[in-house]
């Protein structure tokens, strides 16, 4: 008989916390414990936790130390054989644990399970679904296959799963493959690309979880996110360059191209929003990447981006010519998106 823990790390997440807790408590296969790990919230999180006092275990941390520390703290506090991390604004569908347990019974040697998930907005409406086809049939993947599939989903923005909808053996999380704080905002992706070195993986393509996009989520704050992602992918380049991993050379090139993408986007946004500090950081990250991979970024930039970099100085406070160039590019992009939206509306409305 396996024991399952659902852990909910929270930091000032009162807006959707009731829904996350409800999803954890209303599983058709009840969790053996539900833990709420509060990373020094100052909103109504404490009051919400108290309203569920008899149904969950509440732990308050006096100092906010970030979401990765909160994940690892939650795993340490859990007592189940398997742990499911549920973010404060995400959902598990009622049958999630039931199907994970069935998969575990069928594949008892596997230590990492996932289901696909939907993307929902702040009202719970589905924005986007996972890759089709959907099936409740659990599928076995070697660790290497899983890592490659997951990376391909990241690169194409068509993830096979996200953080909600993942269940992992607690001992593996504690002793073999931990979440790394140095991986930054993509500590989850970093973990999913490494865990296959310690276990094969079983996945369910039917969405049994929901990942919420909203204005207050970190993933909803695009300007701030770009700087973090640029840093984080430079870290990934360094890691995969210095260590033997599950990824082959072609896969590692995709990771390197992600670093190029976000460093370039950082410069673009720095000029668009007149953030000189971001401009300096973009040049600094480009220098870091060039030290590891000489000329790689230059070779993989589109022509418009090469012109943008050529017009920009890390030392200048204004970069007027480059800023004007980026403003024009942004206007063109918005116009194309508007035309696409109009055409899509006209096409669908005439069906």
CSV table of C-alpha atoms in Angstrom, one decimal:
chain,number,residue,atom,x,y,z
A,1,UNK,CA,0.0,0.0,0.0
A,2,UNK,CA,1.6,3.3,-1.1
A,3,UNK,CA,1.2,6.5,0.8
A,4,UNK,CA,0.7,9.7,-1.3
A,5,UNK,CA,1.4,13.3,0.0
A,6,UNK,CA,0.1,16.4,-1.8
A,7,UNK,CA,2.2,19.4,-0.8
A,8,UNK,CA,1.1,23.0,-1.6
A,9,UNK,CA,3.9,25.6,-1.3
A,10,UNK,CA,2.4,29.0,-0.9
A,11,UNK,CA,3.6,32.6,-0.8
A,12,UNK,CA,0.9,35.4,-0.8
A,13,UNK,CA,-1.3,33.2,-2.9
A,14,UNK,CA,-4.6,33.7,-1.2
A,15,UNK,CA,-6.5,34.5,-4.4
A,16,UNK,CA,-6.6,30.9,-5.7
A,17,UNK,CA,-5.5,29.0,-2.6
A,18,UNK,CA,-9.0,27.8,-1.7
A,19,UNK,CA,-9.3,26.2,-5.1
A,20,UNK,CA,-5.9,24.5,-4.9
A,21,UNK,CA,-6.6,23.1,-1.4
A,22,UNK,CA,-10.0,21.9,-2.5
A,23,UNK,CA,-8.5,20.1,-5.5
A,24,UNK,CA,-6.0,18.4,-3.2
A,25,UNK,CA,-8.7,17.3,-0.7
A,26,UNK,CA,-11.3,16.2,-3.2
A,27,UNK,CA,-9.4,13.4,-4.9
A,28,UNK,CA,-11.3,10.2,-5.7
A,29,UNK,CA,-8.3,8.4,-4.2
A,30,UNK,CA,-7.8,10.5,-1.1
A,31,UNK,CA,-4.3,11.7,-0.4
A,32,UNK,CA,-2.8,10.2,2.7
A,33,UNK,CA,-1.8,13.8,3.7
A,34,UNK,CA,-2.1,17.3,2.4
A,35,UNK,CA,0.5,19.8,3.5
A,36,UNK,CA,0.4,23.6,3.1
A,37,UNK,CA,3.9,25.1,3.3
A,38,UNK,CA,3.7,28.8,3.8
A,39,UNK,CA,6.8,30.8,2.8
A,40,UNK,CA,6.2,33.8,5.1
A,41,UNK,CA,3.0,35.0,3.5
A,42,UNK,CA,1.6,38.4,4.6
A,43,UNK,CA,-1.9,38.0,3.0
A,44,UNK,CA,-4.8,35.9,4.0
A,45,UNK,CA,-3.0,32.6,3.6
A,46,UNK,CA,-2.8,32.0,7.3
A,47,UNK,CA,-6.6,32.5,7.8
A,48,UNK,CA,-7.3,30.2,4.8
A,49,UNK,CA,-5.0,27.5,6.3
A,50,UNK,CA,-6.8,27.7,9.6
A,51,UNK,CA,-10.2,27.2,8.0
A,52,UNK,CA,-8.9,23.7,6.8
A,53,UNK,CA,-7.1,23.0,10.1
A,54,UNK,CA,-8.5,19.5,10.6
A,55,UNK,CA,-8.0,18.5,7.0
A,56,UNK,CA,-4.4,19.5,6.2
A,57,UNK,CA,-1.0,20.1,8.0
A,58,UNK,CA,0.1,23.7,8.0
A,59,UNK,CA,3.7,24.8,8.3
A,60,UNK,CA,4.7,28.5,8.4
A,61,UNK,CA,8.2,29.6,7.6
A,62,UNK,CA,9.2,32.9,9.2
A,63,UNK,CA,11.4,34.1,6.3
A,64,UNK,CA,10.6,34.0,2.6
A,65,UNK,CA,13.4,32.0,0.9
A,66,UNK,CA,11.9,31.4,-2.5
A,67,UNK,CA,9.9,28.7,-4.2
A,68,UNK,CA,12.6,26.1,-4.7
A,69,UNK,CA,13.5,26.1,-1.0
A,70,UNK,CA,9.8,25.8,-0.3
A,71,UNK,CA,9.5,22.8,-2.6
A,72,UNK,CA,12.4,21.1,-0.9
A,73,UNK,CA,11.1,22.0,2.6
A,74,UNK,CA,7.7,20.5,1.6
A,75,UNK,CA,9.3,17.3,0.4
A,76,UNK,CA,11.3,17.0,3.7
A,77,UNK,CA,8.1,17.5,5.8
A,78,UNK,CA,6.0,15.1,3.8
A,79,UNK,CA,5.7,11.5,5.1
A,80,UNK,CA,4.3,9.8,2.0
A,81,UNK,CA,6.2,7.3,-0.3
A,82,UNK,CA,5.3,9.6,-3.2
A,83,UNK,CA,5.0,13.4,-3.3
A,84,UNK,CA,2.9,15.6,-5.6
A,85,UNK,CA,3.7,19.3,-5.6
A,86,UNK,CA,0.7,21.5,-6.3
A,87,UNK,CA,1.3,25.2,-6.7
A,88,UNK,CA,-1.0,27.6,-4.9
A,89,UNK,CA,-2.8,28.7,-8.1
A,90,UNK,CA,-2.9,25.3,-10.0
A,91,UNK,CA,-5.3,22.4,-9.9
A,92,UNK,CA,-5.4,18.6,-9.8
A,93,UNK,CA,-8.4,17.0,-11.4
A,94,UNK,CA,-10.4,14.7,-9.0
A,95,UNK,CA,-9.2,11.5,-10.6
A,96,UNK,CA,-5.5,12.4,-10.7
A,97,UNK,CA,-4.2,10.3,-7.8
A,98,UNK,CA,-6.5,7.4,-8.7
A,99,UNK,CA,-4.9,7.1,-12.1
A,100,UNK,CA,-1.4,7.7,-10.8
A,101,UNK,CA,-1.9,4.9,-8.3
A,102,UNK,CA,-3.1,2.6,-11.0
A,103,UNK,CA,0.0,3.4,-13.1
A,104,UNK,CA,2.2,2.7,-10.1
A,105,UNK,CA,0.7,-0.7,-9.5
A,106,UNK,CA,1.2,-1.5,-13.1
A,107,UNK,CA,4.8,-0.2,-13.1
A,108,UNK,CA,6.0,-0.7,-9.5
A,109,UNK,CA,9.7,0.0,-10.3
A,110,UNK,CA,9.0,3.5,-11.6
A,111,UNK,CA,9.8,6.5,-9.4
A,112,UNK,CA,8.5,9.4,-11.5
A,113,UNK,CA,5.0,9.7,-13.0
A,114,UNK,CA,3.2,12.5,-14.8
A,115,UNK,CA,0.0,13.4,-16.5
A,116,UNK,CA,-0.6,16.1,-19.1
A,117,UNK,CA,-2.3,19.4,-18.1
A,118,UNK,CA,-4.5,22.1,-19.4
A,119,UNK,CA,-3.7,25.8,-19.3
A,120,UNK,CA,-6.4,27.8,-17.6
A,121,UNK,CA,-7.0,31.5,-17.0
A,122,UNK,CA,-7.9,33.2,-13.7
A,123,UNK,CA,-11.5,32.2,-14.1
A,124,UNK,CA,-10.7,28.6,-14.8
A,125,UNK,CA,-11.5,28.6,-18.5
A,126,UNK,CA,-9.2,26.4,-20.6
A,127,UNK,CA,-6.8,28.5,-22.7
A,128,UNK,CA,-4.9,25.7,-24.3
A,129,UNK,CA,-4.7,21.9,-24.0
A,130,UNK,CA,-1.6,19.6,-24.1
A,131,UNK,CA,-0.4,17.8,-27.2
A,132,UNK,CA,-2.9,15.2,-28.6
A,133,UNK,CA,-3.9,12.4,-28.7
A,134,UNK,CA,-5.2,12.0,-25.1
A,135,UNK,CA,-5.4,8.7,-23.3
A,136,UNK,CA,-5.7,7.4,-19.7
A,137,UNK,CA,-3.4,4.5,-20.6
A,138,UNK,CA,-0.1,4.9,-18.8
A,139,UNK,CA,2.9,4.8,-21.2
A,140,UNK,CA,6.5,3.7,-20.3
A,141,UNK,CA,9.4,5.9,-21.4
A,142,UNK,CA,13.1,5.3,-20.8
A,143,UNK,CA,14.7,8.2,-18.8
A,144,UNK,CA,16.5,9.4,-22.0
A,145,UNK,CA,13.3,9.3,-24.0
A,146,UNK,CA,11.5,11.3,-21.4
A,147,UNK,CA,14.2,13.9,-21.1
A,148,UNK,CA,14.2,14.4,-24.9
A,149,UNK,CA,10.4,14.6,-25.1
A,150,UNK,CA,10.3,17.1,-22.2
A,151,UNK,CA,12.9,19.3,-23.8
A,152,UNK,CA,11.2,19.2,-27.2
A,153,UNK,CA,8.0,20.4,-25.4
A,154,UNK,CA,9.9,23.3,-23.8
A,155,UNK,CA,11.4,24.4,-27.1
A,156,UNK,CA,8.2,24.2,-29.1
A,157,UNK,CA,6.1,25.6,-26.2
A,158,UNK,CA,4.0,22.4,-26.3
A,159,UNK,CA,4.9,20.8,-23.0
A,160,UNK,CA,4.1,17.1,-22.4
A,161,UNK,CA,3.4,18.2,-18.8
A,162,UNK,CA,4.0,21.0,-16.3
A,163,UNK,CA,4.5,21.1,-12.6
A,164,UNK,CA,0.9,20.3,-11.6
A,165,UNK,CA,0.4,16.7,-12.5
A,166,UNK,CA,3.8,15.2,-11.4
A,167,UNK,CA,4.3,12.6,-8.7
A,168,UNK,CA,7.7,11.4,-7.7
A,169,UNK,CA,9.1,9.0,-5.1
A,170,UNK,CA,10.1,11.0,-2.0
A,171,UNK,CA,13.4,9.1,-1.4
A,172,UNK,CA,14.5,10.0,-5.0
A,173,UNK,CA,13.7,13.7,-4.3
A,174,UNK,CA,15.6,13.7,-1.1
A,175,UNK,CA,18.7,11.6,-1.9
A,176,UNK,CA,19.2,11.3,-5.7
A,177,UNK,CA,17.7,14.2,-7.7
A,178,UNK,CA,16.8,17.3,-5.7
A,179,UNK,CA,15.3,20.6,-7.0
A,180,UNK,CA,18.3,23.0,-7.4
A,181,UNK,CA,17.9,26.6,-6.4
A,182,UNK,CA,20.7,27.6,-8.7
A,183,UNK,CA,18.6,26.6,-11.7
A,184,UNK,CA,16.4,29.6,-10.9
A,185,UNK,CA,12.9,30.1,-12.4
A,186,UNK,CA,13.3,26.9,-14.5
A,187,UNK,CA,14.2,24.7,-11.5
A,188,UNK,CA,11.3,22.4,-12.5
A,189,UNK,CA,12.5,22.0,-16.1
A,190,UNK,CA,16.0,21.4,-14.7
A,191,UNK,CA,14.7,18.6,-12.5
A,192,UNK,CA,12.7,17.0,-15.3
A,193,UNK,CA,15.7,17.0,-17.6
A,194,UNK,CA,17.8,15.2,-14.9
A,195,UNK,CA,15.4,12.8,-13.2
A,196,UNK,CA,15.5,10.3,-16.0
A,197,UNK,CA,19.1,9.5,-15.0
A,198,UNK,CA,17.7,7.9,-11.8
A,199,UNK,CA,14.5,6.2,-13.0
A,200,UNK,CA,12.5,5.4,-16.1
A,201,UNK,CA,9.2,7.4,-16.4
A,202,UNK,CA,5.5,6.7,-16.9
A,203,UNK,CA,3.2,9.3,-18.4
A,204,UNK,CA,-0.5,9.7,-19.0
A,205,UNK,CA,-1.4,12.0,-22.0
A,206,UNK,CA,-4.9,12.7,-20.7
A,207,UNK,CA,-4.9,16.1,-18.9
A,208,UNK,CA,-5.5,15.5,-15.2
A,209,UNK,CA,-4.2,18.8,-13.9
A,210,UNK,CA,-4.4,22.5,-14.8
A,211,UNK,CA,-1.7,25.1,-14.9
A,212,UNK,CA,-3.1,28.6,-14.3
A,213,UNK,CA,-1.9,31.7,-16.2
A,214,UNK,CA,-2.9,35.0,-14.6
A,215,UNK,CA,-1.5,38.5,-14.2
A,216,UNK,CA,-0.2,37.9,-10.7
A,217,UNK,CA,1.7,34.7,-11.5
A,218,UNK,CA,5.4,34.9,-12.0
A,219,UNK,CA,4.9,33.4,-15.5
A,220,UNK,CA,2.5,36.2,-16.2
A,221,UNK,CA,5.1,39.0,-15.6
A,222,UNK,CA,6.9,38.7,-18.9
A,223,UNK,CA,9.3,41.7,-18.5
A,224,UNK,CA,10.7,40.5,-15.2
A,225,UNK,CA,10.7,36.9,-16.4
A,226,UNK,CA,13.0,37.4,-19.4
A,227,UNK,CA,16.0,38.5,-17.3
A,228,UNK,CA,15.5,35.4,-15.1
A,229,UNK,CA,15.2,33.1,-18.0
A,230,UNK,CA,18.3,34.5,-19.8
A,231,UNK,CA,20.3,33.9,-16.6
A,232,UNK,CA,18.8,30.5,-16.1
A,233,UNK,CA,19.6,29.2,-19.6
A,234,UNK,CA,23.2,30.4,-19.3
A,235,UNK,CA,23.4,28.3,-16.2
A,236,UNK,CA,21.9,25.3,-18.2
A,237,UNK,CA,24.5,25.8,-20.9
A,238,UNK,CA,27.3,25.7,-18.3
A,239,UNK,CA,25.8,22.6,-16.6
A,240,UNK,CA,25.4,20.6,-19.8
A,241,UNK,CA,28.8,21.7,-21.1
A,242,UNK,CA,30.6,20.5,-17.9
A,243,UNK,CA,28.6,17.3,-17.1
A,244,UNK,CA,27.6,14.1,-18.8
A,245,UNK,CA,23.8,14.3,-19.0
A,246,UNK,CA,20.9,12.4,-20.7
A,247,UNK,CA,20.9,14.9,-23.6
A,248,UNK,CA,22.8,14.3,-26.7
A,249,UNK,CA,24.6,17.0,-28.8
A,250,UNK,CA,21.5,17.9,-30.8
A,251,UNK,CA,19.5,18.3,-27.6
A,252,UNK,CA,22.2,20.4,-25.9
A,253,UNK,CA,22.3,22.7,-29.0
A,254,UNK,CA,18.6,23.3,-28.3
A,255,UNK,CA,19.4,24.3,-24.8
A,256,UNK,CA,22.1,26.7,-26.0
A,257,UNK,CA,19.6,28.2,-28.5
A,258,UNK,CA,17.2,28.9,-25.7
A,259,UNK,CA,20.0,30.9,-24.0
A,260,UNK,CA,20.5,32.9,-27.2
A,261,UNK,CA,16.7,33.5,-27.5
A,262,UNK,CA,16.3,34.9,-24.0
A,263,UNK,CA,19.5,37.0,-24.0
A,264,UNK,CA,18.3,38.5,-27.3
A,265,UNK,CA,14.8,39.1,-26.0
A,266,UNK,CA,16.3,40.8,-22.9
A,267,UNK,CA,18.1,43.3,-25.0
A,268,UNK,CA,15.0,43.9,-27.2
A,269,UNK,CA,12.8,44.5,-24.1
A,270,UNK,CA,15.5,46.7,-22.4
A,271,UNK,CA,15.4,49.0,-25.4
A,272,UNK,CA,11.7,48.9,-25.8
A,273,UNK,CA,11.0,49.8,-22.1
A,274,UNK,CA,14.1,52.0,-21.8
A,275,UNK,CA,15.7,49.9,-19.0
A,276,UNK,CA,19.4,50.5,-19.2
A,277,UNK,CA,20.2,48.1,-16.4
A,278,UNK,CA,18.7,45.3,-18.5
A,279,UNK,CA,20.8,46.4,-21.5
A,280,UNK,CA,24.0,46.0,-19.4
A,281,UNK,CA,22.8,42.6,-18.1
A,282,UNK,CA,22.1,41.4,-21.7
A,283,UNK,CA,25.6,42.3,-22.7
A,284,UNK,CA,27.1,40.7,-19.6
A,285,UNK,CA,25.1,37.4,-20.3
A,286,UNK,CA,26.2,37.5,-23.9
A,287,UNK,CA,29.8,37.8,-22.8
A,288,UNK,CA,29.3,34.8,-20.5
A,289,UNK,CA,27.8,32.7,-23.3
A,290,UNK,CA,30.6,33.8,-25.7
A,291,UNK,CA,33.3,32.5,-23.3
A,292,UNK,CA,31.7,29.1,-23.2
A,293,UNK,CA,30.6,29.0,-26.9
A,294,UNK,CA,32.7,31.5,-29.0
A,295,UNK,CA,30.7,33.1,-31.8
A,296,UNK,CA,27.7,30.7,-31.2
A,297,UNK,CA,25.3,33.6,-30.4
A,298,UNK,CA,26.4,35.7,-33.3
A,299,UNK,CA,26.0,32.8,-35.7
A,300,UNK,CA,22.5,32.0,-34.5
A,301,UNK,CA,21.0,35.5,-34.4
A,302,UNK,CA,18.6,36.6,-37.2
A,303,UNK,CA,19.6,39.5,-39.3
A,304,UNK,CA,17.3,42.0,-37.5
A,305,UNK,CA,18.8,41.0,-34.1
A,306,UNK,CA,22.4,41.4,-35.4
A,307,UNK,CA,21.5,44.9,-36.4
A,308,UNK,CA,19.9,45.6,-33.0
A,309,UNK,CA,23.1,44.5,-31.2
A,310,UNK,CA,25.3,46.5,-33.6
A,311,UNK,CA,23.3,49.7,-32.9
A,312,UNK,CA,23.4,49.2,-29.1
A,313,UNK,CA,26.1,50.2,-26.6
A,314,UNK,CA,26.1,48.7,-23.1
A,315,UNK,CA,27.6,52.0,-21.8
A,316,UNK,CA,25.1,54.4,-23.4
A,317,UNK,CA,22.2,55.5,-21.2
A,318,UNK,CA,19.8,56.2,-24.1
A,319,UNK,CA,20.7,54.2,-27.3
A,320,UNK,CA,18.2,56.4,-29.2
A,321,UNK,CA,18.8,54.8,-32.7
A,322,UNK,CA,18.5,51.2,-31.3
A,323,UNK,CA,15.4,52.1,-29.3
A,324,UNK,CA,13.7,53.6,-32.3
A,325,UNK,CA,14.6,50.5,-34.4
A,326,UNK,CA,13.1,48.2,-31.7
A,327,UNK,CA,10.0,50.4,-31.4
A,328,UNK,CA,9.4,50.1,-35.2
A,329,UNK,CA,10.0,46.3,-35.0
A,330,UNK,CA,7.5,46.0,-32.1
A,331,UNK,CA,4.9,48.0,-34.1
A,332,UNK,CA,5.3,45.6,-37.0
A,333,UNK,CA,5.0,42.6,-34.8
A,334,UNK,CA,1.8,43.9,-33.2
A,335,UNK,CA,0.3,44.7,-36.7
A,336,UNK,CA,1.0,41.2,-37.9
A,337,UNK,CA,-0.5,39.7,-34.8
A,338,UNK,CA,-3.6,41.9,-35.2
A,339,UNK,CA,-4.0,40.9,-38.8
A,340,UNK,CA,-3.7,37.2,-37.9
A,341,UNK,CA,-6.3,37.6,-35.1
A,342,UNK,CA,-8.7,39.3,-37.6
A,343,UNK,CA,-8.2,36.6,-40.2
A,344,UNK,CA,-8.7,33.9,-37.6
A,345,UNK,CA,-11.9,35.5,-36.4
A,346,UNK,CA,-13.2,35.9,-39.9
A,347,UNK,CA,-12.3,32.3,-40.7
A,348,UNK,CA,-13.9,30.8,-37.6
A,349,UNK,CA,-17.0,33.0,-37.7
A,350,UNK,CA,-17.7,31.8,-41.3
A,351,UNK,CA,-17.6,28.1,-40.5
